[in-house]
mmCIF file of C-alpha atoms in Angstrom:
data_model
loop_
_atom_site.group_PDB
_atom_site.id
_atom_site.type_symbol
_atom_site.label_atom_id
_atom_site.label_comp_id
_atom_site.label_asym_id
_atom_site.label_seq_id
_atom_site.Cartn_x
_atom_site.Cartn_y
_atom_site.Cartn_z
ATOM 1 C CA UNK H 28 -208.243 -30.972 -82.907
ATOM 2 C CA UNK H 29 -209.734 -27.673 -81.712
ATOM 3 C CA UNK H 30 -209.322 -24.163 -83.075
ATOM 4 C CA UNK H 31 -210.652 -20.600 -83.245
ATOM 5 C CA UNK H 32 -212.895 -20.411 -86.317
ATOM 6 C CA UNK H 33 -213.555 -16.829 -87.416
ATOM 7 C CA UNK H 34 -216.482 -15.964 -89.679
ATOM 8 C CA UNK H 35 -216.285 -12.985 -92.065
ATOM 9 C CA UNK H 36 -218.947 -11.373 -94.220
ATOM 10 C CA UNK H 37 -216.755 -11.004 -97.298
ATOM 11 C CA UNK H 38 -213.349 -11.529 -98.867
ATOM 12 C CA UNK H 39 -210.699 -10.409 -98.362
ATOM 13 C CA UNK H 40 -211.155 -11.115 -94.675
ATOM 14 C CA UNK H 41 -210.327 -8.090 -92.551
ATOM 15 C CA UNK H 42 -210.829 -8.319 -88.800
ATOM 16 C CA UNK H 43 -211.405 -4.596 -88.352
ATOM 17 C CA UNK H 44 -214.022 -4.240 -91.110
ATOM 18 C CA UNK H 45 -215.918 -7.475 -91.880
ATOM 19 C CA UNK H 46 -215.433 -9.861 -88.960
ATOM 20 C CA UNK H 47 -218.800 -11.346 -87.920
ATOM 21 C CA UNK H 48 -218.223 -13.840 -85.094
ATOM 22 C CA UNK H 49 -215.899 -16.505 -83.677
ATOM 23 C CA UNK H 50 -216.563 -20.168 -82.958
ATOM 24 C CA UNK H 51 -214.624 -22.773 -81.001
ATOM 25 C CA UNK H 52 -214.596 -25.682 -83.441
ATOM 26 C CA UNK H 53 -213.730 -29.353 -82.959
ATOM 27 C CA UNK H 54 -212.938 -32.200 -85.338
ATOM 28 C CA UNK H 55 -211.779 -35.779 -84.722
ATOM 29 C CA UNK H 56 -209.916 -38.342 -86.810
ATOM 30 C CA UNK H 57 -210.436 -42.050 -86.191
ATOM 31 C CA UNK H 58 -208.018 -43.258 -88.867
ATOM 32 C CA UNK H 59 -204.702 -41.784 -87.803
ATOM 33 C CA UNK H 60 -205.309 -38.392 -89.382
ATOM 34 C CA UNK H 61 -206.125 -39.593 -92.899
ATOM 35 C CA UNK H 62 -209.601 -38.067 -92.669
ATOM 36 C CA UNK H 63 -211.455 -35.811 -90.249
ATOM 37 C CA UNK H 64 -215.041 -35.401 -89.114
ATOM 38 C CA UNK H 65 -217.152 -32.391 -90.015
ATOM 39 C CA UNK H 66 -216.428 -29.638 -87.485
ATOM 40 C CA UNK H 67 -218.625 -29.337 -84.405
ATOM 41 C CA UNK H 68 -219.121 -25.877 -82.879
ATOM 42 C CA UNK H 69 -218.503 -26.002 -79.129
ATOM 43 C CA UNK H 70 -219.104 -22.312 -78.393
ATOM 44 C CA UNK H 71 -219.656 -18.955 -80.117
ATOM 45 C CA UNK H 72 -218.998 -15.328 -79.232
ATOM 46 C CA UNK H 73 -216.287 -13.673 -77.158
ATOM 47 C CA UNK H 74 -213.773 -16.495 -76.791
ATOM 48 C CA UNK H 75 -210.312 -17.666 -77.829
ATOM 49 C CA UNK H 76 -207.524 -20.203 -77.350
ATOM 50 C CA UNK H 77 -209.083 -23.677 -77.056
ATOM 51 C CA UNK H 78 -206.871 -26.535 -75.834
ATOM 52 C CA UNK H 79 -207.818 -30.248 -75.718
ATOM 53 C CA UNK H 80 -206.768 -33.016 -73.331
ATOM 54 C CA UNK H 81 -207.630 -36.722 -73.241
ATOM 55 C CA UNK H 82 -207.982 -38.618 -69.956
ATOM 56 C CA UNK H 83 -206.804 -42.147 -69.220
ATOM 57 C CA UNK H 84 -210.363 -43.443 -69.748
ATOM 58 C CA UNK H 85 -210.537 -41.682 -73.158
ATOM 59 C CA UNK H 86 -212.802 -38.875 -71.946
ATOM 60 C CA UNK H 87 -212.036 -35.706 -73.925
ATOM 61 C CA UNK H 88 -211.855 -32.219 -72.414
ATOM 62 C CA UNK H 89 -211.643 -28.860 -74.179
ATOM 63 C CA UNK H 90 -210.905 -25.616 -72.335
ATOM 64 C CA UNK H 91 -211.051 -22.075 -73.695
ATOM 65 C CA UNK H 92 -210.995 -18.445 -72.550
ATOM 66 C CA UNK H 93 -214.531 -17.082 -72.568
ATOM 67 C CA UNK H 94 -215.704 -13.496 -72.036
ATOM 68 C CA UNK H 95 -219.339 -13.812 -73.101
ATOM 69 C CA UNK H 96 -220.569 -13.331 -69.518
ATOM 70 C CA UNK H 97 -217.568 -12.175 -67.550
ATOM 71 C CA UNK H 98 -214.074 -13.576 -67.939
ATOM 72 C CA UNK H 99 -214.116 -17.338 -67.430
ATOM 73 C CA UNK H 100 -212.217 -20.514 -68.238
ATOM 74 C CA UNK H 101 -214.841 -22.869 -69.681
ATOM 75 C CA UNK H 102 -214.514 -26.637 -70.106
ATOM 76 C CA UNK H 103 -216.620 -29.098 -72.069
ATOM 77 C CA UNK H 104 -216.303 -32.880 -71.764
ATOM 78 C CA UNK H 105 -217.049 -35.655 -74.227
ATOM 79 C CA UNK H 106 -217.384 -39.267 -73.060
ATOM 80 C CA UNK H 107 -217.968 -40.722 -76.533
ATOM 81 C CA UNK H 108 -214.888 -39.705 -78.474
ATOM 82 C CA UNK H 109 -216.172 -36.302 -79.512
ATOM 83 C CA UNK H 110 -219.539 -37.354 -80.956
ATOM 84 C CA UNK H 111 -221.268 -35.240 -78.313
ATOM 85 C CA UNK H 112 -220.250 -32.908 -75.483
ATOM 86 C CA UNK H 113 -221.621 -32.099 -72.048
ATOM 87 C CA UNK H 114 -222.607 -28.470 -71.363
ATOM 88 C CA UNK H 115 -219.762 -26.093 -70.591
ATOM 89 C CA UNK H 116 -218.665 -25.776 -66.959
ATOM 90 C CA UNK H 117 -216.613 -22.890 -65.566
ATOM 91 C CA UNK H 118 -213.247 -24.024 -64.216
ATOM 92 C CA UNK H 119 -212.830 -20.424 -63.043
ATOM 93 C CA UNK H 120 -214.868 -17.238 -63.299
ATOM 94 C CA UNK H 121 -214.777 -13.603 -62.266
ATOM 95 C CA UNK H 122 -211.272 -13.194 -63.659
ATOM 96 C CA UNK H 123 -209.622 -9.934 -64.655
ATOM 97 C CA UNK H 124 -207.559 -10.379 -67.827
ATOM 98 C CA UNK H 125 -203.902 -9.402 -67.699
ATOM 99 C CA UNK H 126 -203.044 -5.973 -69.085
ATOM 100 C CA UNK H 127 -201.996 -6.014 -72.711
ATOM 101 C CA UNK H 128 -199.075 -5.443 -72.694
ATOM 102 C CA UNK H 129 -197.906 -6.358 -69.206
ATOM 103 C CA UNK H 130 -196.722 -3.591 -66.903
ATOM 104 C CA UNK H 131 -193.148 -2.673 -67.849
ATOM 105 C CA UNK H 132 -193.176 -4.612 -71.146
ATOM 106 C CA UNK H 133 -194.395 -4.184 -74.717
ATOM 107 C CA UNK H 134 -195.062 -7.747 -75.902
ATOM 108 C CA UNK H 135 -198.677 -8.742 -76.388
ATOM 109 C CA UNK H 136 -200.635 -10.765 -73.851
ATOM 110 C CA UNK H 137 -203.974 -10.927 -75.590
ATOM 111 C CA UNK H 138 -205.980 -12.713 -72.897
ATOM 112 C CA UNK H 139 -205.809 -15.157 -69.998
ATOM 113 C CA UNK H 140 -205.084 -18.084 -72.319
ATOM 114 C CA UNK H 141 -205.674 -21.409 -70.520
ATOM 115 C CA UNK H 142 -203.875 -24.755 -70.623
ATOM 116 C CA UNK H 143 -205.357 -28.076 -69.502
ATOM 117 C CA UNK H 144 -203.951 -31.438 -68.401
ATOM 118 C CA UNK H 145 -205.314 -34.793 -67.243
ATOM 119 C CA UNK H 146 -203.854 -37.250 -64.738
ATOM 120 C CA UNK H 147 -202.687 -40.590 -66.206
ATOM 121 C CA UNK H 148 -203.073 -42.209 -62.761
ATOM 122 C CA UNK H 149 -206.675 -41.071 -62.216
ATOM 123 C CA UNK H 150 -209.030 -40.206 -65.049
ATOM 124 C CA UNK H 151 -211.170 -38.044 -62.756
ATOM 125 C CA UNK H 152 -208.385 -35.529 -62.110
ATOM 126 C CA UNK H 153 -208.290 -32.576 -64.527
ATOM 127 C CA UNK H 154 -206.313 -29.338 -64.175
ATOM 128 C CA UNK H 155 -206.540 -25.905 -65.816
ATOM 129 C CA UNK H 156 -203.978 -23.105 -65.518
ATOM 130 C CA UNK H 157 -203.875 -19.478 -66.693
ATOM 131 C CA UNK H 158 -202.483 -16.076 -65.711
ATOM 132 C CA UNK H 159 -204.737 -13.170 -64.793
ATOM 133 C CA UNK H 160 -204.632 -9.787 -63.109
ATOM 134 C CA UNK H 161 -204.262 -9.955 -59.339
ATOM 135 C CA UNK H 162 -204.342 -6.291 -58.359
ATOM 136 C CA UNK H 163 -201.143 -4.988 -56.706
ATOM 137 C CA UNK H 164 -199.501 -8.346 -57.464
ATOM 138 C CA UNK H 165 -199.943 -7.571 -61.184
ATOM 139 C CA UNK H 166 -200.372 -10.777 -63.198
ATOM 140 C CA UNK H 167 -200.171 -14.112 -61.354
ATOM 141 C CA UNK H 168 -200.503 -17.790 -62.332
ATOM 142 C CA UNK H 169 -203.422 -19.849 -61.019
ATOM 143 C CA UNK H 170 -204.602 -23.465 -61.167
ATOM 144 C CA UNK H 171 -208.126 -24.829 -60.807
ATOM 145 C CA UNK H 172 -208.674 -28.557 -60.421
ATOM 146 C CA UNK H 173 -211.513 -31.023 -60.800
ATOM 147 C CA UNK H 174 -211.410 -34.365 -58.995
ATOM 148 C CA UNK H 175 -214.704 -35.621 -60.404
ATOM 149 C CA UNK H 176 -214.186 -35.626 -64.138
ATOM 150 C CA UNK H 177 -214.843 -31.953 -64.767
ATOM 151 C CA UNK H 178 -218.203 -31.759 -62.990
ATOM 152 C CA UNK H 179 -217.033 -29.400 -60.236
ATOM 153 C CA UNK H 180 -213.945 -27.199 -59.968
ATOM 154 C CA UNK H 181 -211.951 -25.417 -57.281
ATOM 155 C CA UNK H 182 -214.072 -22.750 -55.562
ATOM 156 C CA UNK H 183 -210.855 -20.773 -55.055
ATOM 157 C CA UNK H 184 -208.037 -21.382 -57.580
ATOM 158 C CA UNK H 185 -204.536 -21.859 -56.187
ATOM 159 C CA UNK H 186 -201.984 -19.079 -56.781
ATOM 160 C CA UNK H 187 -198.857 -20.890 -58.009
ATOM 161 C CA UNK H 188 -196.133 -18.223 -58.013
ATOM 162 C CA UNK H 189 -194.717 -17.816 -54.504
ATOM 163 C CA UNK H 190 -193.376 -14.270 -54.688
ATOM 164 C CA UNK H 191 -194.947 -12.079 -52.016
ATOM 165 C CA UNK H 192 -198.518 -10.897 -52.517
ATOM 166 C CA UNK H 193 -198.430 -7.315 -53.687
ATOM 167 C CA UNK H 194 -195.083 -7.822 -55.418
ATOM 168 C CA UNK H 195 -195.423 -5.731 -58.610
ATOM 169 C CA UNK H 196 -194.031 -8.377 -60.948
ATOM 170 C CA UNK H 197 -195.704 -10.453 -63.649
ATOM 171 C CA UNK H 198 -196.083 -14.189 -64.167
ATOM 172 C CA UNK H 199 -197.384 -15.117 -67.606
ATOM 173 C CA UNK H 200 -197.782 -17.752 -70.373
ATOM 174 C CA UNK H 201 -198.232 -20.763 -68.038
ATOM 175 C CA UNK H 202 -198.486 -24.363 -69.163
ATOM 176 C CA UNK H 203 -199.409 -27.472 -67.197
ATOM 177 C CA UNK H 204 -198.652 -31.194 -67.481
ATOM 178 C CA UNK H 205 -199.053 -34.297 -65.321
ATOM 179 C CA UNK H 206 -196.349 -36.964 -65.105
ATOM 180 C CA UNK H 207 -196.885 -40.725 -65.122
ATOM 181 C CA UNK H 208 -196.768 -40.773 -61.314
ATOM 182 C CA UNK H 209 -199.459 -38.080 -60.970
ATOM 183 C CA UNK H 210 -197.071 -35.198 -60.264
ATOM 184 C CA UNK H 211 -198.634 -31.948 -61.500
ATOM 185 C CA UNK H 212 -196.144 -29.444 -62.935
ATOM 186 C CA UNK H 213 -196.707 -25.845 -64.021
ATOM 187 C CA UNK H 214 -194.179 -23.600 -65.804
ATOM 188 C CA UNK H 215 -194.424 -19.931 -66.768
ATOM 189 C CA UNK H 216 -192.577 -16.733 -67.680
ATOM 190 C CA UNK H 217 -191.636 -14.574 -64.705
ATOM 191 C CA UNK H 218 -190.023 -11.131 -64.315
ATOM 192 C CA UNK H 219 -189.639 -11.185 -60.504
ATOM 193 C CA UNK H 220 -185.827 -11.098 -60.737
ATOM 194 C CA UNK H 221 -185.840 -7.789 -62.636
ATOM 195 C CA UNK H 222 -185.495 -5.213 -59.871
ATOM 196 C CA UNK H 223 -184.340 -2.390 -62.155
ATOM 197 C CA UNK H 224 -187.302 -1.888 -64.496
ATOM 198 C CA UNK H 225 -190.553 -0.646 -62.990
ATOM 199 C CA UNK H 226 -193.152 -3.402 -63.085
ATOM 200 C CA UNK H 227 -190.586 -5.910 -64.388
ATOM 201 C CA UNK H 228 -189.362 -6.500 -67.924
ATOM 202 C CA UNK H 229 -186.496 -9.027 -68.095
ATOM 203 C CA UNK H 230 -188.002 -12.478 -67.719
ATOM 204 C CA UNK H 231 -187.046 -15.993 -66.677
ATOM 205 C CA UNK H 232 -188.794 -19.345 -66.668
ATOM 206 C CA UNK H 233 -190.010 -20.719 -63.346
ATOM 207 C CA UNK H 234 -191.699 -23.986 -62.416
ATOM 208 C CA UNK H 235 -193.538 -25.541 -59.500
ATOM 209 C CA UNK H 236 -194.994 -28.974 -58.829
ATOM 210 C CA UNK H 237 -197.741 -30.548 -56.748
ATOM 211 C CA UNK H 238 -197.658 -33.949 -55.076
ATOM 212 C CA UNK H 239 -201.231 -33.776 -53.720
ATOM 213 C CA UNK H 240 -203.284 -33.652 -56.905
ATOM 214 C CA UNK H 241 -203.086 -29.889 -57.253
ATOM 215 C CA UNK H 242 -204.214 -29.078 -53.720
ATOM 216 C CA UNK H 243 -200.973 -27.206 -53.073
ATOM 217 C CA UNK H 244 -197.768 -26.427 -54.934
ATOM 218 C CA UNK H 245 -194.174 -26.397 -53.739
ATOM 219 C CA UNK H 246 -191.486 -23.748 -53.917
ATOM 220 C CA UNK H 247 -190.921 -22.105 -57.278
ATOM 221 C CA UNK H 248 -187.739 -23.149 -59.081
ATOM 222 C CA UNK H 249 -185.926 -21.019 -61.613
ATOM 223 C CA UNK H 250 -185.421 -23.056 -64.796
ATOM 224 C CA UNK H 251 -183.396 -20.541 -66.805
ATOM 225 C CA UNK H 252 -179.802 -19.634 -66.008
ATOM 226 C CA UNK H 253 -179.978 -16.240 -67.744
ATOM 227 C CA UNK H 254 -182.773 -13.694 -68.021
ATOM 228 C CA UNK H 255 -184.240 -12.661 -71.377
ATOM 229 C CA UNK H 256 -184.890 -9.139 -72.640
ATOM 230 C CA UNK H 257 -188.114 -9.079 -74.704
ATOM 231 C CA UNK H 258 -186.753 -6.150 -76.740
ATOM 232 C CA UNK H 259 -184.568 -8.697 -78.590
ATOM 233 C CA UNK H 260 -187.547 -10.718 -79.810
ATOM 234 C CA UNK H 261 -187.153 -9.694 -83.470
ATOM 235 C CA UNK H 262 -190.464 -7.823 -83.397
ATOM 236 C CA UNK H 263 -189.406 -4.631 -81.656
ATOM 237 C CA UNK H 264 -190.211 -6.013 -78.237
ATOM 238 C CA UNK H 265 -193.860 -6.719 -79.103
ATOM 239 C CA UNK H 266 -194.023 -10.503 -79.544
ATOM 240 C CA UNK H 267 -192.374 -13.356 -77.658
ATOM 241 C CA UNK H 268 -195.157 -15.795 -78.504
ATOM 242 C CA UNK H 269 -198.592 -16.342 -77.013
ATOM 243 C CA UNK H 270 -197.586 -19.364 -74.930
ATOM 244 C CA UNK H 271 -194.715 -21.534 -73.709
ATOM 245 C CA UNK H 272 -194.862 -25.324 -73.327
ATOM 246 C CA UNK H 273 -194.274 -28.238 -70.967
ATOM 247 C CA UNK H 274 -194.174 -31.971 -71.644
ATOM 248 C CA UNK H 275 -195.567 -34.600 -69.282
ATOM 249 C CA UNK H 276 -192.003 -35.815 -68.734
ATOM 250 C CA UNK H 277 -191.046 -32.395 -67.362
ATOM 251 C CA UNK H 278 -189.301 -30.705 -70.293
ATOM 252 C CA UNK H 279 -190.038 -26.981 -70.453
ATOM 253 C CA UNK H 280 -189.717 -25.015 -73.728
ATOM 254 C CA UNK H 281 -189.877 -21.247 -74.204
ATOM 255 C CA UNK H 282 -188.795 -18.247 -76.272
ATOM 256 C CA UNK H 283 -185.377 -17.057 -75.034
ATOM 257 C CA UNK H 284 -183.380 -13.980 -76.084
ATOM 258 C CA UNK H 285 -180.096 -14.442 -74.206
ATOM 259 C CA UNK H 286 -178.214 -14.700 -77.515
ATOM 260 C CA UNK H 287 -179.483 -11.326 -78.744
ATOM 261 C CA UNK H 288 -182.316 -12.797 -80.797
ATOM 262 C CA UNK H 289 -185.287 -15.032 -80.095
ATOM 263 C CA UNK H 290 -184.477 -18.745 -79.917
ATOM 264 C CA UNK H 291 -186.389 -21.775 -78.688
ATOM 265 C CA UNK H 292 -184.788 -23.148 -75.540
ATOM 266 C CA UNK H 293 -185.652 -26.245 -73.572
ATOM 267 C CA UNK H 294 -184.673 -27.760 -70.238
ATOM 268 C CA UNK H 295 -185.452 -31.061 -68.538
ATOM 269 C CA UNK H 296 -186.570 -30.526 -64.973
ATOM 270 C CA UNK H 297 -185.434 -33.255 -62.594
ATOM 271 C CA UNK H 298 -186.558 -34.402 -59.155
ATOM 272 C CA UNK H 299 -183.816 -35.100 -56.594
ATOM 273 C CA UNK H 300 -183.841 -37.792 -53.905
ATOM 274 C CA UNK H 301 -185.452 -35.417 -51.395
ATOM 275 C CA UNK H 302 -188.417 -34.919 -53.719
ATOM 276 C CA UNK H 303 -187.432 -31.382 -54.699
ATOM 277 C CA UNK H 304 -187.382 -30.315 -58.326
ATOM 278 C CA UNK H 305 -184.102 -29.159 -59.776
ATOM 279 C CA UNK H 306 -183.590 -27.597 -63.183
ATOM 280 C CA UNK H 307 -180.873 -27.552 -65.803
ATOM 281 C CA UNK H 308 -180.511 -26.039 -69.269
#
């Protein structure tokens, strides 16, 4: 288990007045969750949103968003069940965080939150995804991969959304998972279909997959059958969650407002006989 661990100088804790610093903390249970180890601090400073993943050989990876020295996605690996960790390695660096809120919307996008996944067919393959500012293209989704157990990462991350470069639409809240056959899938929120609101506002869920260990990704597929208006989120248009989700079996889940309020929707994403992904919900 990993989490943001905030330190305050006094009680009651108030972020604007007595916040001191933030840690990325880790703890492990070796008895099915009955007890947990004393927390280990993996990093301190300007950081948020750690996510763990375990490889087929039991190596443990933790990724988080780090802005201590420029905006980066940092990863630490443990090869002994979390007793110790290798030094942090940047899966990506030099990023520009997405605007908060996104252009044309009001819901919060606090940072380029990452997600991480390992390959059950090859323990050396590790993948990290996030969304970050891409200039005239607004916010896009990217993937960086490691094929050597997290030692080195993509020198140039792959842009996953296939709308035209310079298209002023946002892609946000990505998640990544790897199926039992090694297929890498990424899903995200996407307002490319909203041609009426400047910068995009109404959003859908899109997905893409890779059959070459994250070297390239196929055409984007729309998962949703109706677009969502974030103004119906129940929070005055300011909060549709900080992330969506995707299972290794290819089931996407997200916040959806098609019914006039915010519900949790899900859809299994299937692969047809031609190897193309199809979606239903």
